[in-house]
Amino acid sequence: MKKRHKVGMSPVLVGLMGSGKSSIGRRLARHLDLPLIDLDEMIVERAGCAIPEIFANQGEDAFRDMETEALRDALGRHAVIATGGGIVMRAGNMALLRQHPPVIWLKASPEFLAQRIDGDLNRPLIAAGDTLNKLQELARVRYPLYEECADFILPRGDMEKSEALAEILAFLKEWRKRVGNSGKKD
Ligand code: S3P
């Protein structure tokens, strides 16, 4: 049976590309009977073109502006929110994330992710090839940022998606007990 989420609880998923934010987010949203807001999809819809085109025609900075705007709009809503891997790259986004717990980091190693996304042309940051090196570089910069904003860290590895979902649900149950209906941390 689906359980309604308490008011104020809008879990936000963060993590490197390929960590399963959209797919696990979809399952989580279904289970909680909430909509899923996928920031990448929101950006593509608003821009009217795919992410590689935005990067190529307008540059990464323009993409990051769109991403911040999408994050602002999404965080006001009662939903599961799947972010793009680079959401933590702006201090303003980090501040927004910290104001909107719970944030869940799907933590996966660059080696694990490289196997999943190598050759994916829809991800401009790895389009030049050398996926593993690029992911290692991103992990070095971003892991500390994900850690800083996360209320819960889920180590991904070879875990089945159903197991990942169960762990997140167990965390959310504890979280609800801790914060009550406010959805805010102490
Ligand atoms: C990016 C990750 C992508 C997308 C864009 C930039 C990044 O999202 O937002 O290509 O900077 O890591 P996913 O993490 O959903 O692949």
XYZ file of N, CA, C and O and ligand atoms in Angstrom:
760
model
N 0.838 -1.205 0.000
C 0.000 0.000 0.000
C 0.874 1.257 0.000
O 1.889 1.292 0.678
N 0.459 2.252 -0.766
C 1.246 3.483 -0.807
C 1.020 4.307 0.451
O -0.082 4.350 0.981
N 2.097 4.941 0.901
C 1.955 5.748 2.110
C 2.125 7.202 1.729
O 3.047 7.562 1.019
N 1.270 8.038 2.227
C 1.410 9.474 1.950
C 2.577 10.037 2.735
O 2.779 9.701 3.895
N 3.304 10.873 2.107
C 4.429 11.526 2.731
C 3.893 12.678 3.560
O 2.918 13.294 3.179
N 4.528 12.961 4.697
C 4.089 14.091 5.507
C 4.375 15.411 4.774
O 5.324 15.516 4.022
N 3.541 16.405 5.052
C 3.745 17.721 4.449
C 5.162 18.199 4.738
O 5.674 18.019 5.838
N 5.814 18.793 3.783
C 7.160 19.333 4.003
C 8.256 18.363 3.630
O 9.408 18.729 3.568
N 7.905 17.090 3.408
C 8.923 16.107 3.083
C 9.065 15.971 1.573
O 8.220 15.355 0.920
N 10.086 16.557 1.040
C 10.336 16.431 -0.395
C 11.786 15.974 -0.570
O 12.697 16.804 -0.669
N 11.999 14.665 -0.605
C 13.380 14.173 -0.692
C 14.077 14.635 -1.970
O 13.476 14.620 -3.048
N 15.322 15.042 -1.814
C 16.117 15.512 -2.950
C 17.276 14.529 -3.150
O 18.002 14.225 -2.207
N 17.422 14.018 -4.369
C 18.492 13.057 -4.656
C 19.659 13.758 -5.338
O 19.456 14.482 -6.327
N 20.851 13.550 -4.800
C 22.061 14.107 -5.416
C 23.065 12.988 -5.656
O 22.953 11.908 -5.075
N 24.054 13.264 -6.498
C 25.104 12.274 -6.775
C 25.621 12.445 -8.190
O 25.012 13.132 -9.017
N 26.750 11.802 -8.442
C 27.370 11.905 -9.773
C 26.461 11.309 -10.842
O 25.593 10.487 -10.536
N 26.708 11.710 -12.084
C 25.896 11.160 -13.186
C 26.017 9.646 -13.237
O 27.102 9.088 -13.001
N 24.886 9.010 -13.491
C 24.881 7.551 -13.581
C 24.614 6.852 -12.257
O 24.533 5.624 -12.208
N 24.446 7.627 -11.181
C 24.264 6.987 -9.866
C 22.831 6.524 -9.632
O 22.546 5.901 -8.612
N 21.945 6.830 -10.569
C 20.576 6.301 -10.474
C 19.569 7.270 -9.874
O 18.512 6.852 -9.411
N 19.897 8.565 -9.896
C 18.983 9.542 -9.278
C 17.607 9.512 -9.928
O 16.588 9.541 -9.246
N 17.574 9.452 -11.258
C 16.269 9.467 -11.943
C 15.531 8.153 -11.746
O 14.341 8.141 -11.431
N 16.230 7.030 -11.914
C 15.520 5.746 -11.842
C 15.099 5.429 -10.413
O 13.970 5.002 -10.165
N 15.972 5.678 -9.444
C 15.575 5.428 -8.052
C 14.547 6.482 -7.624
O 13.599 6.192 -6.910
N 14.741 7.701 -8.117
C 13.767 8.768 -7.835
C 12.374 8.390 -8.310
O 11.383 8.621 -7.619
N 12.308 7.765 -9.487
C 11.014 7.350 -10.034
C 10.354 6.322 -9.110
O 9.188 6.423 -8.777
N 11.136 5.363 -8.676
C 10.598 4.332 -7.768
C 10.160 4.941 -6.437
O 9.108 4.597 -5.898
N 10.998 5.835 -5.929
C 10.692 6.457 -4.635
C 9.403 7.282 -4.748
O 8.529 7.217 -3.884
N 9.302 8.036 -5.825
C 8.116 8.879 -6.029
C 6.860 8.011 -6.111
O 5.830 8.325 -5.501
N 6.979 6.906 -6.845
C 5.826 6.009 -6.986
C 5.426 5.491 -5.607
O 4.263 5.481 -5.244
N 6.415 5.089 -4.850
C 6.125 4.511 -3.538
C 5.489 5.538 -2.600
O 4.614 5.209 -1.814
N 5.976 6.762 -2.667
C 5.469 7.795 -1.753
C 4.234 8.500 -2.301
O 3.687 9.380 -1.663
N 3.840 8.109 -3.515
C 2.694 8.729 -4.180
C 2.913 10.240 -4.347
O 2.053 11.056 -4.038
N 4.102 10.563 -4.786
C 4.464 11.965 -5.048
C 4.899 12.080 -6.508
O 5.343 11.092 -7.098
N 4.810 13.279 -7.076
C 5.384 13.426 -8.424
C 6.911 13.395 -8.351
O 7.483 13.697 -7.298
N 7.551 13.014 -9.461
C 9.004 13.124 -9.558
C 9.319 14.361 -10.376
O 8.787 14.535 -11.475
N 10.159 15.221 -9.832
C 10.650 16.348 -10.629
C 12.112 16.061 -10.952
O 12.947 15.950 -10.050
N 12.396 15.913 -12.242
C 13.753 15.653 -12.687
C 14.284 16.968 -13.267
O 13.771 17.458 -14.284
N 15.261 17.553 -12.613
C 15.715 18.892 -13.016
C 16.233 18.925 -14.456
O 15.988 19.886 -15.183
N 16.944 17.855 -14.869
C 17.436 17.815 -16.248
C 16.273 17.870 -17.237
O 16.321 18.594 -18.235
N 15.217 17.109 -16.930
C 14.051 17.110 -17.830
C 13.384 18.476 -17.860
O 12.936 18.952 -18.895
N 13.335 19.107 -16.685
C 12.715 20.440 -16.584
C 13.485 21.448 -17.455
O 12.914 22.254 -18.179
N 14.812 21.347 -17.382
C 15.669 22.262 -18.149
C 15.469 22.041 -19.655
O 15.306 23.003 -20.417
N 15.447 20.781 -20.057
C 15.289 20.445 -21.479
C 13.941 20.946 -21.992
O 13.844 21.529 -23.079
N 12.919 20.746 -21.178
C 11.574 21.196 -21.567
C 11.540 22.715 -21.732
O 11.038 23.246 -22.711
N 12.126 23.411 -20.766
C 12.106 24.880 -20.809
C 12.950 25.420 -21.958
O 12.599 26.386 -22.611
N 14.103 24.782 -22.191
C 15.019 25.282 -23.230
C 14.561 24.866 -24.625
O 14.933 25.486 -25.621
N 13.773 23.792 -24.683
C 13.306 23.303 -25.985
C 14.403 22.601 -26.772
O 14.307 22.440 -27.982
N 15.466 22.196 -26.090
C 16.509 21.412 -26.773
C 17.260 20.561 -25.752
O 17.141 20.769 -24.541
N 18.022 19.596 -26.262
C 18.701 18.629 -25.394
C 19.907 19.261 -24.683
O 20.433 20.292 -25.122
N 20.333 18.607 -23.599
C 21.442 19.148 -22.797
C 22.728 19.347 -23.617
O 23.361 20.410 -23.508
N 23.126 18.392 -24.467
C 24.352 18.635 -25.249
C 24.241 19.898 -26.124
O 25.225 20.618 -26.299
N 23.031 20.157 -26.619
C 22.851 21.376 -27.439
C 22.972 22.629 -26.584
O 23.529 23.641 -27.024
N 22.435 22.588 -25.383
C 22.549 23.757 -24.494
C 24.025 24.028 -24.215
O 24.495 25.163 -24.315
N 24.773 22.960 -23.883
C 26.207 23.127 -23.620
C 26.916 23.684 -24.857
O 27.742 24.593 -24.762
N 26.588 23.118 -26.030
C 27.311 23.505 -27.248
C 26.952 24.928 -27.694
O 27.834 25.687 -28.106
N 25.677 25.285 -27.599
C 25.249 26.577 -28.149
C 25.315 27.722 -27.153
O 25.554 28.869 -27.525
N 25.067 27.418 -25.881
C 25.000 28.515 -24.902
C 26.091 28.423 -23.835
O 26.278 29.377 -23.079
N 26.738 27.281 -23.758
C 27.831 27.125 -22.788
C 27.355 26.570 -21.459
O 26.170 26.601 -21.141
N 28.339 26.049 -20.696
C 27.990 25.413 -19.420
C 27.422 26.416 -18.418
O 26.513 26.091 -17.656
N 27.922 27.654 -18.432
C 27.430 28.650 -17.471
C 25.932 28.889 -17.627
O 25.209 29.013 -16.641
N 25.514 28.972 -18.895
C 24.079 29.189 -19.168
C 23.284 27.989 -18.656
O 22.207 28.142 -18.071
N 23.838 26.786 -18.870
C 23.166 25.580 -18.362
C 23.039 25.658 -16.837
O 21.989 25.358 -16.271
N 24.115 26.090 -16.171
C 24.090 26.161 -14.699
C 23.070 27.194 -14.211
O 22.460 27.007 -13.158
N 22.903 28.283 -14.973
C 21.867 29.273 -14.602
C 20.491 28.623 -14.664
O 19.659 28.802 -13.776
N 20.259 27.874 -15.759
C 18.959 27.202 -15.922
C 18.741 26.192 -14.804
O 17.640 26.001 -14.306
N 19.827 25.551 -14.420
C 19.751 24.514 -13.383
C 19.364 25.147 -12.033
O 18.526 24.622 -11.304
N 19.962 26.284 -11.737
C 19.647 26.969 -10.479
C 18.181 27.398 -10.470
O 17.479 27.251 -9.462
N 17.723 27.915 -11.591
C 16.325 28.351 -11.683
C 15.382 27.150 -11.500
O 14.390 27.234 -10.776
N 15.727 26.040 -12.136
C 14.898 24.832 -12.010
C 14.884 24.357 -10.558
O 13.844 23.977 -10.019
N 16.057 24.393 -9.909
C 16.145 23.948 -8.512
C 15.253 24.818 -7.626
O 14.481 24.311 -6.814
N 15.357 26.124 -7.793
C 14.521 27.053 -7.010
C 13.051 26.728 -7.163
O 12.308 26.691 -6.186
N 12.621 26.513 -8.388
C 11.204 26.241 -8.652
C 10.789 24.900 -8.063
O 9.705 24.761 -7.509
N 11.663 23.912 -8.199
C 11.309 22.562 -7.749
C 11.241 22.475 -6.226
O 10.374 21.796 -5.677
N 12.154 23.174 -5.551
C 12.232 23.018 -4.100
C 10.995 23.524 -3.371
O 10.735 23.135 -2.246
N 10.229 24.354 -4.023
C 9.003 24.826 -3.384
C 7.875 23.804 -3.450
O 6.807 24.029 -2.903
N 8.107 22.698 -4.144
C 6.993 21.775 -4.399
C 7.097 20.473 -3.609
O 8.166 20.092 -3.175
N 5.951 19.854 -3.420
C 5.898 18.604 -2.665
C 6.121 17.459 -3.653
O 5.196 17.066 -4.378
N 7.340 16.968 -3.711
C 7.713 16.012 -4.756
C 9.025 15.339 -4.378
O 9.692 15.754 -3.426
N 9.374 14.304 -5.117
C 10.736 13.781 -5.062
C 11.505 14.536 -6.148
O 11.022 14.666 -7.281
N 12.685 15.024 -5.801
C 13.432 15.854 -6.748
C 14.757 15.169 -7.117
O 15.588 14.900 -6.238
N 14.924 14.873 -8.396
C 16.185 14.297 -8.888
C 16.997 15.428 -9.514
O 16.531 16.089 -10.450
N 18.182 15.662 -8.977
C 19.022 16.759 -9.478
C 20.023 16.234 -10.513
O 20.217 15.031 -10.638
N 20.688 17.141 -11.203
C 21.796 16.765 -12.087
C 23.070 16.694 -11.232
O 23.167 17.343 -10.175
N 24.050 15.936 -11.689
C 25.265 15.706 -10.898
C 26.010 16.971 -10.491
O 26.695 17.002 -9.476
N 25.856 18.050 -11.287
C 26.620 19.263 -11.007
C 25.895 20.271 -10.126
O 26.377 21.399 -9.958
N 24.805 19.848 -9.528
C 23.991 20.800 -8.751
C 24.780 21.429 -7.599
O 24.520 22.558 -7.191
N 25.771 20.692 -7.096
C 26.527 21.181 -5.933
C 27.634 22.175 -6.315
O 28.350 22.662 -5.446
N 27.769 22.461 -7.609
C 28.886 23.287 -8.056
C 28.678 24.783 -7.809
O 29.599 25.570 -7.996
N 27.482 25.166 -7.395
C 27.280 26.583 -7.075
C 26.938 26.722 -5.596
O 26.071 25.992 -5.088
N 27.599 27.689 -4.966
C 27.396 27.879 -3.528
C 25.924 28.171 -3.225
O 25.377 27.706 -2.224
N 25.285 28.927 -4.122
C 23.870 29.259 -3.917
C 22.994 28.018 -3.921
O 22.048 27.905 -3.133
N 23.319 27.080 -4.803
C 22.552 25.818 -4.846
C 22.772 25.033 -3.547
O 21.844 24.426 -3.014
N 24.008 25.033 -3.078
C 24.318 24.317 -1.829
C 23.482 24.889 -0.686
O 22.927 24.146 0.122
N 23.394 26.213 -0.642
C 22.613 26.854 0.427
C 21.145 26.448 0.315
O 20.498 26.114 1.317
N 20.628 26.431 -0.910
C 19.227 26.030 -1.120
C 19.013 24.581 -0.671
O 18.016 24.272 -0.008
N 19.944 23.715 -1.022
C 19.807 22.299 -0.656
C 19.783 22.140 0.862
O 18.988 21.373 1.407
N 20.656 22.889 1.522
C 20.710 22.760 2.986
C 19.425 23.249 3.646
O 19.051 22.803 4.721
N 18.736 24.176 2.969
C 17.469 24.685 3.527
C 16.298 23.755 3.247
O 15.188 24.003 3.703
N 16.525 22.739 2.412
C 15.426 21.855 2.012
C 15.765 20.382 2.202
O 15.821 19.622 1.245
N 15.986 19.981 3.449
C 16.219 18.562 3.684
C 14.916 17.767 3.505
O 13.838 18.387 3.533
N 14.990 16.466 3.356
C 16.194 15.665 3.387
C 16.841 15.525 2.011
O 16.168 15.337 1.001
N 18.173 15.627 2.033
C 18.970 15.422 0.818
C 19.633 14.049 0.922
O 20.227 13.717 1.952
N 19.497 13.265 -0.125
C 20.011 11.892 -0.134
C 21.082 11.775 -1.217
O 20.817 12.072 -2.391
N 22.263 11.369 -0.802
C 23.375 11.215 -1.760
C 23.481 9.757 -2.179
O 23.714 8.887 -1.334
N 23.311 9.500 -3.460
C 23.529 8.158 -4.010
C 25.013 8.076 -4.347
O 25.454 8.578 -5.385
N 25.755 7.483 -3.436
C 27.216 7.497 -3.561
C 27.705 6.264 -4.314
O 27.466 5.127 -3.902
N 28.376 6.503 -5.427
C 28.905 5.381 -6.218
C 30.312 5.730 -6.674
O 30.636 6.903 -6.863
N 31.133 4.722 -6.839
C 32.521 4.965 -7.225
C 32.604 5.316 -8.715
O 31.759 4.873 -9.513
N 33.617 6.103 -9.111
C 33.804 6.408 -10.526
C 33.896 5.136 -11.371
O 33.394 5.095 -12.490
N 34.513 4.076 -10.842
C 34.656 2.823 -11.603
C 33.279 2.229 -11.910
O 32.999 1.816 -13.032
N 32.426 2.200 -10.901
C 31.076 1.668 -11.062
C 30.293 2.516 -12.082
O 29.628 1.988 -12.978
N 30.425 3.833 -11.955
C 29.653 4.735 -12.824
C 30.161 4.674 -14.264
O 29.366 4.722 -15.206
N 31.488 4.577 -14.427
C 32.061 4.565 -15.777
C 31.495 3.400 -16.592
O 31.191 3.545 -17.780
N 31.308 2.256 -15.930
C 30.742 1.097 -16.643
C 29.328 1.379 -17.122
O 28.888 0.878 -18.142
N 28.605 2.171 -16.324
C 27.199 2.425 -16.658
C 27.016 3.483 -17.739
O 26.076 3.419 -18.513
N 27.880 4.492 -17.757
C 27.585 5.634 -18.637
C 28.595 5.864 -19.749
O 28.438 6.807 -20.529
N 29.622 5.026 -19.827
C 30.640 5.230 -20.866
C 29.973 5.301 -22.246
O 29.124 4.474 -22.569
N 30.307 6.321 -23.007
C 29.793 6.447 -24.365
C 28.424 7.095 -24.455
O 27.853 7.205 -25.542
N 27.885 7.571 -23.328
C 26.574 8.222 -23.347
C 26.707 9.632 -23.930
O 27.268 10.532 -23.303
N 26.173 9.822 -25.122
C 26.349 11.103 -25.823
C 25.453 12.201 -25.262
O 25.588 13.370 -25.614
N 24.534 11.825 -24.392
C 23.642 12.833 -23.817
C 24.260 13.520 -22.599
O 23.643 14.365 -21.976
N 25.494 13.127 -22.265
C 26.164 13.724 -21.105
C 27.436 14.422 -21.584
O 28.505 13.812 -21.700
N 27.334 15.727 -21.850
C 28.449 16.442 -22.477
C 29.757 16.382 -21.706
O 30.831 16.422 -22.315
N 29.703 16.257 -20.389
C 30.954 16.276 -19.626
C 31.811 15.036 -19.863
O 33.013 15.049 -19.587
N 31.194 13.966 -20.377
C 31.999 12.768 -20.666
C 32.048 12.466 -22.171
O 32.553 11.425 -22.578
N 31.526 13.402 -22.967
C 31.430 13.147 -24.415
C 32.799 13.032 -25.066
O 32.953 12.375 -26.095
N 33.801 13.668 -24.466
C 35.141 13.641 -25.069
C 35.851 12.310 -24.839
O 36.971 12.112 -25.305
N 35.199 11.400 -24.123
C 35.831 10.105 -23.835
C 36.585 10.148 -22.522
O 36.442 11.101 -21.748
N 37.402 9.136 -22.268
C 38.144 9.051 -21.013
C 37.208 9.218 -19.811
O 37.467 9.983 -18.879
N 36.115 8.463 -19.871
C 35.042 8.616 -18.882
C 35.528 8.404 -17.446
O 35.180 9.181 -16.549
N 36.342 7.371 -17.254
C 36.770 7.072 -15.887
C 37.576 8.222 -15.295
O 37.320 8.655 -14.168
N 38.517 8.753 -16.077
C 39.326 9.876 -15.583
C 38.470 11.070 -15.240
O 38.671 11.737 -14.229
N 37.520 11.361 -16.109
C 36.644 12.511 -15.899
C 35.819 12.327 -14.618
O 35.681 13.242 -13.806
N 35.293 11.113 -14.444
C 34.484 10.853 -13.248
C 35.334 10.928 -11.980
O 34.877 11.406 -10.943
N 36.596 10.479 -12.101
C 37.485 10.563 -10.930
C 37.735 12.019 -10.552
O 37.742 12.381 -9.380
N 37.913 12.832 -11.594
C 38.138 14.264 -11.361
C 36.882 14.903 -10.728
O 36.972 15.667 -9.766
N 35.708 14.554 -11.257
C 34.458 15.104 -10.716
C 34.258 14.642 -9.272
O 33.828 15.417 -8.415
N 34.586 13.368 -9.014
C 34.406 12.824 -7.662
C 35.285 13.575 -6.662
O 34.861 13.889 -5.553
N 36.510 13.879 -7.091
C 37.435 14.593 -6.188
C 36.843 15.928 -5.758
O 36.880 16.306 -4.605
N 36.254 16.627 -6.703
C 35.706 17.951 -6.406
C 34.346 17.846 -5.703
O 34.059 18.582 -4.756
N 33.544 16.909 -6.147
C 32.142 16.919 -5.710
C 31.818 16.064 -4.493
O 30.860 16.370 -3.779
N 32.568 14.996 -4.269
C 32.254 14.140 -3.105
C 32.136 14.956 -1.810
O 31.184 14.790 -1.066
N 33.113 15.862 -1.536
C 33.002 16.616 -0.282
C 31.745 17.502 -0.251
O 31.177 17.738 0.812
N 31.327 17.956 -1.433
C 30.144 18.831 -1.490
C 28.857 18.022 -1.279
O 27.959 18.438 -0.554
N 28.808 16.836 -1.914
C 27.641 15.972 -1.691
C 27.546 15.634 -0.202
O 26.480 15.653 0.395
N 28.706 15.323 0.353
C 28.731 14.923 1.762
C 28.240 16.050 2.655
O 27.503 15.830 3.613
N 28.643 17.272 2.291
C 28.278 18.428 3.097
C 26.764 18.663 3.115
O 26.206 19.079 4.122
N 26.118 18.412 2.004
C 24.677 18.726 1.978
C 23.791 17.512 2.267
O 22.590 17.648 2.425
N 24.385 16.317 2.390
C 23.561 15.109 2.525
C 23.108 14.854 3.957
O 23.882 14.979 4.904
N 21.842 14.500 4.086
C 21.311 14.033 5.372
C 21.444 12.515 5.459
O 21.397 11.941 6.540
N 21.567 11.883 4.302
C 21.698 10.424 4.262
C 22.563 10.053 3.069
O 22.401 10.604 1.978
N 23.486 9.117 3.297
C 24.354 8.657 2.207
C 24.030 7.196 1.925
O 24.095 6.354 2.830
N 23.658 6.930 0.702
C 23.381 5.545 0.304
C 24.513 5.061 -0.588
O 24.675 5.530 -1.721
N 25.330 4.110 -0.098
C 26.391 3.593 -0.954
C 25.766 2.705 -2.023
O 25.081 1.749 -1.683
N 25.967 3.041 -3.308
C 25.270 2.316 -4.376
C 25.894 0.972 -4.722
O 25.290 -0.066 -4.506
N 27.058 0.944 -5.246
C 27.694 -0.318 -5.632
C 26.762 -1.192 -6.445
O 25.969 -0.687 -7.249
N 26.829 -2.485 -6.210
C 26.029 -3.412 -7.003
C 24.642 -3.656 -6.426
O 23.937 -4.557 -6.863
N 24.278 -2.865 -5.457
C 22.987 -3.025 -4.797
C 21.821 -2.977 -5.795
O 21.796 -2.145 -6.695
N 20.860 -3.865 -5.621
C 19.655 -3.843 -6.467
C 18.885 -2.546 -6.195
O 18.925 -2.020 -5.086
N 18.135 -2.114 -7.200
C 17.367 -0.874 -7.006
C 16.320 -1.032 -5.901
O 16.043 -0.101 -5.158
N 15.755 -2.239 -5.795
C 14.730 -2.456 -4.761
C 15.348 -2.329 -3.362
O 14.742 -1.795 -2.446
N 16.601 -2.780 -3.250
C 17.299 -2.685 -1.963
C 17.621 -1.217 -1.652
O 17.474 -0.753 -0.513
N 18.030 -0.498 -2.682
C 18.332 0.930 -2.510
C 17.076 1.665 -2.047
O 17.116 2.483 -1.129
N 15.965 1.333 -2.666
C 14.698 1.969 -2.307
C 14.354 1.664 -0.847
O 13.980 2.561 -0.088
N 14.519 0.395 -0.442
C 14.185 0.001 0.929
C 15.042 0.788 1.928
O 14.545 1.241 2.964
N 16.308 0.990 1.595
C 17.191 1.722 2.519
C 16.776 3.185 2.631
O 16.810 3.772 3.695
N 16.394 3.753 1.515
C 15.966 5.155 1.541
C 14.673 5.288 2.347
O 14.517 6.208 3.161
N 13.762 4.355 2.150
C 12.489 4.415 2.881
C 12.727 4.267 4.390
O 12.084 4.944 5.194
N 13.665 3.396 4.750
C 13.970 3.221 6.173
C 14.540 4.521 6.750
O 14.179 4.946 7.849
N 15.424 5.152 5.968
C 15.962 6.441 6.418
C 14.842 7.464 6.579
O 14.777 8.188 7.579
N 13.939 7.551 5.611
C 12.880 8.563 5.657
C 11.954 8.345 6.865
O 11.473 9.308 7.463
N 11.762 7.090 7.199
C 10.923 6.777 8.358
C 11.571 7.353 9.631
O 10.920 8.016 10.437
N 12.870 7.121 9.763
C 13.613 7.661 10.907
C 13.594 9.183 10.892
O 13.431 9.831 11.909
N 13.787 9.708 9.701
C 13.840 11.165 9.523
C 12.533 11.811 9.981
O 12.520 12.806 10.693
N 11.439 11.204 9.581
C 10.115 11.728 9.957
C 9.964 11.742 11.468
O 9.443 12.684 12.037
N 10.435 10.673 12.096
C 10.334 10.599 13.563
C 11.127 11.735 14.185
O 10.713 12.350 15.145
N 12.288 12.002 13.609
C 13.200 12.998 14.177
C 12.692 14.422 13.999
O 12.793 15.244 14.883
N 12.149 14.714 12.833
C 11.789 16.111 12.550
C 10.296 16.382 12.674
O 9.871 17.530 12.572
N 9.486 15.343 12.865
C 8.038 15.543 12.965
C 7.481 16.035 11.658
O 7.982 15.689 10.590
N 6.484 16.885 11.717
C 5.811 17.331 10.498
C 6.479 18.521 9.836
O 6.121 18.903 8.736
N 7.435 19.134 10.530
C 7.963 20.392 10.016
C 8.816 20.173 8.766
O 8.935 21.058 7.931
N 9.445 19.001 8.662
C 10.334 18.763 7.539
C 11.646 19.493 7.690
O 12.495 19.471 6.813
N 11.868 20.127 8.840
C 13.121 20.867 9.055
C 14.000 20.131 10.063
O 13.504 19.488 10.972
N 15.303 20.322 9.904
C 16.214 19.725 10.872
C 16.168 20.554 12.153
O 15.766 21.691 12.155
N 16.632 19.941 13.299
C 16.672 20.689 14.585
C 17.544 21.915 14.460
O 18.531 21.889 13.761
C 25.925 17.011 -15.213
C 25.097 15.936 -15.005
C 23.908 15.681 -15.836
C 23.413 16.970 -16.486
C 24.528 17.672 -17.188
C 25.686 18.038 -16.258
C 27.113 17.188 -14.318
O 22.867 15.104 -15.067
O 22.829 17.809 -15.522
O 24.981 16.838 -18.227
O 27.642 18.300 -14.243
O 27.490 16.199 -13.659
P 22.899 13.588 -14.512
O 23.675 13.603 -13.239
O 21.455 13.264 -14.277
O 23.512 12.751 -15.573
